[in-house]
Structure formats: structure tokens, C-alpha cells
Short mmCIF file of C-alpha atoms and ligand atoms in Angstrom, two decimals:
data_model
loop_
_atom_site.label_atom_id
_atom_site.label_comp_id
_atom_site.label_asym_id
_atom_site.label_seq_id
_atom_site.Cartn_x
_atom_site.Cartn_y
_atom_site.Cartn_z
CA UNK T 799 117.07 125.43 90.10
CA UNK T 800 114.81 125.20 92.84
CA UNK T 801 112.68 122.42 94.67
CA UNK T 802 109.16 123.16 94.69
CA UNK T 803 106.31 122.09 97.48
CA UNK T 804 104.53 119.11 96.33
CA UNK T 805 100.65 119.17 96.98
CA UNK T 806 98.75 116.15 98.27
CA UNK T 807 95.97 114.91 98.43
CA UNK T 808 92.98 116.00 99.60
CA UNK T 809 94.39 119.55 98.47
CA UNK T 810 91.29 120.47 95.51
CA UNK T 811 93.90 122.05 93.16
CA UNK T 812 94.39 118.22 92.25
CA UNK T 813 91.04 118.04 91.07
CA UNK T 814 91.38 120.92 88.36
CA UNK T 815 92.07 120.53 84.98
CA UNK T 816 95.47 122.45 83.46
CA UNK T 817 95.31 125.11 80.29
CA UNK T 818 97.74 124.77 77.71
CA UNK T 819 100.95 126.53 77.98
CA UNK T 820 100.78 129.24 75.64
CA UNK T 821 104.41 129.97 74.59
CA UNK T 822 107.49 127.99 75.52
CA UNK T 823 109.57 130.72 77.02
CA UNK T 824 112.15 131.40 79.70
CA UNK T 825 109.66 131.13 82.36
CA UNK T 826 108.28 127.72 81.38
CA UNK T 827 111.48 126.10 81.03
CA UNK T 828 112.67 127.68 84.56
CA UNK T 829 109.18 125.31 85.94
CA UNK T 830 109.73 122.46 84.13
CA UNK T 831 114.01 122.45 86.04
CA UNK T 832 112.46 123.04 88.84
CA UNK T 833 110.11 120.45 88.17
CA UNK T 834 112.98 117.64 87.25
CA UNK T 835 114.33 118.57 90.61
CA UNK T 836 111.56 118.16 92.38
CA UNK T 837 111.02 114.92 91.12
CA UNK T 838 114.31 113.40 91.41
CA UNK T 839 114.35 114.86 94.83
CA UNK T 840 111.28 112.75 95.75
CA UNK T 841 112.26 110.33 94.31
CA UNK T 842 109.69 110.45 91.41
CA UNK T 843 109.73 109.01 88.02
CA UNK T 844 106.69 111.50 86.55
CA UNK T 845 105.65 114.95 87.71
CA UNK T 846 102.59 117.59 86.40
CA UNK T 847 102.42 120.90 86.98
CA UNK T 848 99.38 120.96 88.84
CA UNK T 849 101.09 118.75 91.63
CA UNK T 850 103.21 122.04 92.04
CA UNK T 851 100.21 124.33 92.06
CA UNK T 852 100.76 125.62 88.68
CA UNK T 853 97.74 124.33 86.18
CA UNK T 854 99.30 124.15 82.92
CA UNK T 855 99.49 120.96 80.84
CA UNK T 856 103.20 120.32 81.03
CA UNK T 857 104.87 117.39 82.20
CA UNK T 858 108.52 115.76 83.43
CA UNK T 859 109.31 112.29 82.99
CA UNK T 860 112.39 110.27 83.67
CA UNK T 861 111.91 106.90 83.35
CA UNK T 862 115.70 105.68 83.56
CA UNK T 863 116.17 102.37 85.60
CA UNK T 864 118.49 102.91 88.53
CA UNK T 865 122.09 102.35 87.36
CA UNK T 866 120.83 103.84 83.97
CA UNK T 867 122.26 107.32 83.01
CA UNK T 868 119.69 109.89 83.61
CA UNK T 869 116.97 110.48 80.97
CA UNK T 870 114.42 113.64 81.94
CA UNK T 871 112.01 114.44 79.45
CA UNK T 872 110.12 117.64 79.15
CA UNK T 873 106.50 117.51 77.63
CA UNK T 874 104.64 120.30 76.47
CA UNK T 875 100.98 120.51 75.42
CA UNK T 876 100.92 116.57 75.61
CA UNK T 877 98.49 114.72 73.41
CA UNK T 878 97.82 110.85 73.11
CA UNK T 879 97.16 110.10 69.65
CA UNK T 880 96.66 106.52 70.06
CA UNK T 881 96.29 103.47 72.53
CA UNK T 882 96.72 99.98 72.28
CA UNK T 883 94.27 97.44 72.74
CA UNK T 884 96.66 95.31 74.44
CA UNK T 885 96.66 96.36 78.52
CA UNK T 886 99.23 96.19 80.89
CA UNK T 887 98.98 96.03 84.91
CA UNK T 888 101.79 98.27 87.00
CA UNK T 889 101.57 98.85 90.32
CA UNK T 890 101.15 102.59 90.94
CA UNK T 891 102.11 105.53 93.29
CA UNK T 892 101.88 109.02 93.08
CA UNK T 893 103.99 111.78 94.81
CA UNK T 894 100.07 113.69 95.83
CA UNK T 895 99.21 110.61 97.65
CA UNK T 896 101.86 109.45 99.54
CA UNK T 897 102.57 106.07 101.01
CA UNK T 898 99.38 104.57 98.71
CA UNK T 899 99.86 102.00 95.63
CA UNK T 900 97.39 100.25 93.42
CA UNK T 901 97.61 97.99 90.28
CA UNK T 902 95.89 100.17 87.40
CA UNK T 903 95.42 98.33 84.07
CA UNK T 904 96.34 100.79 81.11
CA UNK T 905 96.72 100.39 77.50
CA UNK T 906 100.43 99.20 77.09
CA UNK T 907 101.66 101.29 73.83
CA UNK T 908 100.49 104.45 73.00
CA UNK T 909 101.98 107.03 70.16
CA UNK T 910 102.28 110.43 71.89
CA UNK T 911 102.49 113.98 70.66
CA UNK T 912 104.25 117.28 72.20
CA UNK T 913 106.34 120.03 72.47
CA UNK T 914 109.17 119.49 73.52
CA UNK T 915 111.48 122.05 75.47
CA UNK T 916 112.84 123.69 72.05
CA UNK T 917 109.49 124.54 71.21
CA UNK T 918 109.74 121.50 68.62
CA UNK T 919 106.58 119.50 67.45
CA UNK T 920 107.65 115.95 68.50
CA UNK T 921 105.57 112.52 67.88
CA UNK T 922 106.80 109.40 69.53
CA UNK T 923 105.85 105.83 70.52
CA UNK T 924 105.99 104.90 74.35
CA UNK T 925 105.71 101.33 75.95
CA UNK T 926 106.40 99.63 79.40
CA UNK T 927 106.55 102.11 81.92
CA UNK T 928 107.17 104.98 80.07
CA UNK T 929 103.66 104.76 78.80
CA UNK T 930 102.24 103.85 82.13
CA UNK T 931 103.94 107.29 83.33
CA UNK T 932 102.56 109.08 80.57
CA UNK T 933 98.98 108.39 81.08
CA UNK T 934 99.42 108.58 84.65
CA UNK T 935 100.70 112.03 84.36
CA UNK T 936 98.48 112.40 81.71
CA UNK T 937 95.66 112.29 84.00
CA UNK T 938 96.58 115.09 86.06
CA UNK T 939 96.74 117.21 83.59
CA UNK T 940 92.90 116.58 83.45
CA UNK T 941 92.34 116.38 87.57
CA UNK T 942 92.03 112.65 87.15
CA UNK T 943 94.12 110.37 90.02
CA UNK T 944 94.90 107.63 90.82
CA UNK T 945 92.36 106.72 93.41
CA UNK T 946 89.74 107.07 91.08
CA UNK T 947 90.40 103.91 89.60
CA UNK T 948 89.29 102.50 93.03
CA UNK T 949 85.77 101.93 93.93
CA UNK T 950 83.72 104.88 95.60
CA UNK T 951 84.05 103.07 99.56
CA UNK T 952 87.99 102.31 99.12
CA UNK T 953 88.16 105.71 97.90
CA UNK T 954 86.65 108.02 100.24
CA UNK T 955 88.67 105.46 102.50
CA UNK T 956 91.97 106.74 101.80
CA UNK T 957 90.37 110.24 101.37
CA UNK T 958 89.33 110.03 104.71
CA UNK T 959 92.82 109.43 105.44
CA UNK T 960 94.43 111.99 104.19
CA UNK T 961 91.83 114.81 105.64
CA UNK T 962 92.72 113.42 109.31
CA UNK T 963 96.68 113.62 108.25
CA UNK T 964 95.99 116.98 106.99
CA UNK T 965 93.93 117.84 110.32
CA UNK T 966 96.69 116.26 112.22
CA UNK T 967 99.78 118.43 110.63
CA UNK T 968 97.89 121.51 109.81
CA UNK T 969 98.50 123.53 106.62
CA UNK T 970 102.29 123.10 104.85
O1 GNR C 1495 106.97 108.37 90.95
C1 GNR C 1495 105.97 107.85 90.42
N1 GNR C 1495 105.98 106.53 90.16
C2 GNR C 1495 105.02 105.91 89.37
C3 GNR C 1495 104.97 104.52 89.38
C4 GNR C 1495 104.06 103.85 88.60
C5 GNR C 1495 103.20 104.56 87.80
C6 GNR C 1495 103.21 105.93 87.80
C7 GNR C 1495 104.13 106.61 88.57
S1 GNR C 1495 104.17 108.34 88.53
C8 GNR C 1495 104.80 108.69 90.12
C9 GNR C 1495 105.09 110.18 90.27
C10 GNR C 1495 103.80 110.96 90.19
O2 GNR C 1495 102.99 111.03 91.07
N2 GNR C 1495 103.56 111.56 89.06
O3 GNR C 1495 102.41 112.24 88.88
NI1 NI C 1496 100.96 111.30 90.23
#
């Protein structure tokens, strides 16, 4: 296994949508270890592809409260088939914007299909932060983040940010 780079913002990969992954084979599953590491490394609880570099719609999720024994979750190809009506409000980070939370109402069940890392057809209901994490990661997967739940000014505020960081520290 390997840890992978993580890009951040205002990096424009983020901002591109991923292609399906075509076949589950060795080399997928070799991204989406690499992946879990690099998320537990961070310490995440979600990571997409994209925030690797690599646009392709799968996902890694481990959810787990601390204390918990571990529970990573490989999606392939994932789909939302449904949404609640009823909302829920999490406060929310992400790894490609470091150091930056906001509350983000989202629908708080949601039935979810993919493929999972035997190549299976799987169809499951999420709640509670599991389904927060999904359509957070979700999202990605169609170069959607969370700062664009913001308004345009706080936005291009913490854009603005991150291009003088990036200025600052220079490439990698
Ligand atoms: O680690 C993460 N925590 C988190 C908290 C609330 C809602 C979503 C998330 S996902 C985030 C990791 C990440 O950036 N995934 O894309
Ligand atoms: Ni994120």
C-alpha cells in the first residue's frame, strides 16, 4: 500500500467531473488501498479519487466512531437512488480544503447503489453521517465542494486564501 498526495484547493483538477471506472480490476483495487491509507493517514473519514488526481467515480468511506473497529468501504460507480425529505445539518471538512468547516444541510437518508470491490452490484440504505459522507464525496465525483454551498463573497474569500498559501509554499 502506498500513501498518495492529497490535492487542495485551488488545484482545478477539483473542479472536474470523474468517468466511470470501467472494469474492477487489479489496478483499481491497488487505488482504492491506497486510497483507505491515505485517508486514515489524514485522518479522513471519506476520500474520491479525484482528490488523488485520478478522475474516476470511486470512493472510500470509513465512517467507524473512534473506539469502533475499523469499517472501510469501497464504492464503485456510486449512484444515489433516493433522498429524504427530512434534512440534517453536520458540520463539514474536507481533506482539499484544509483547516475550513461549514454546517451544510443535506437530506438525512438516502438508498445508495454501487459496486462494490468484488465487482458485486450492491444497494443499501445510509443515514447519520454515513450519508452525509456519501453525498459529500458524492460531490466530488461531480467537481462540486464544499465551499460552494457558501455564498459567492465568503467563497472567493477562502479561495483567495488558499491561492496566497499556494503562492506562499510554491508547488507540492
Ligand atoms: O474527513 C472528512 N470529514 C467529513 C466530515 C463531515 C462531512 C464530510 C466529511 S468528508 C472529509 C474527508 C473528505 O474531504 N472527503 O472528500
Ligand atoms: Ni472532501
Amino acid at each position: 500500500m502506498a500513501k498518495l498526495p492529497i490535492i487542495t484547493l485551488p488545484d482545478p483538477i477539483l473542479r472536474r467531473a470523474s468517468d466511470p471506472v470501467e472494469r474492477v480490476d487489479a489496478d483499481v483495487l491497488r487505488l482504492a488501498d491506497d486510497m483507505l491509507e491515505t485517508m486514515y493517514d489524514a485522518p479522513g473519514i471519506g476520500l474520491a479519487a479525484i482528490q488523488v488526481g485520478v478522475p474516476r467515480r470511486l470512493v472510500v468511506l470509513d465512517c467507524a466512531s473512534e473506539g469502533e473497529k475499523p469499517d472501510p468501504r469501497v464504492l464503485i460507480n456510486p449512484e444515489i437512488l433516493d433522498l429524504s425529505g427530512q434534512t440534517k445539518v453536520y458540520e463539514e471538512g474536507c481533506l482539499s480544503i484544509p483547516d475550513f468547516r461549514v454546517d451544510i444541510e443535506r437530506p438525512a437518508e438516502l438508498r445508495l447503489r454501487y459496486i462494490d470491490r468484488d465487482g458485486k452490484l450492491q444497494e443499501h440504505d445510509a443515514s447519520g453521517l454515513l450519508a452525509t459522507a456519501i453525498q459529500h464525496e458524492l460531490d466530488h465525483l461531480d467537481g462540486k465542494l464544499i465551499i460552494d454551498f457558501l455564498s459567492r463573497l465568503k467563497r472567493e474569500m477562502v479561495v483567495r486564501k488558499f491561492k496566497k498559501l499556494a503562492r506562499q509554499d510554491g508547488p507540492l
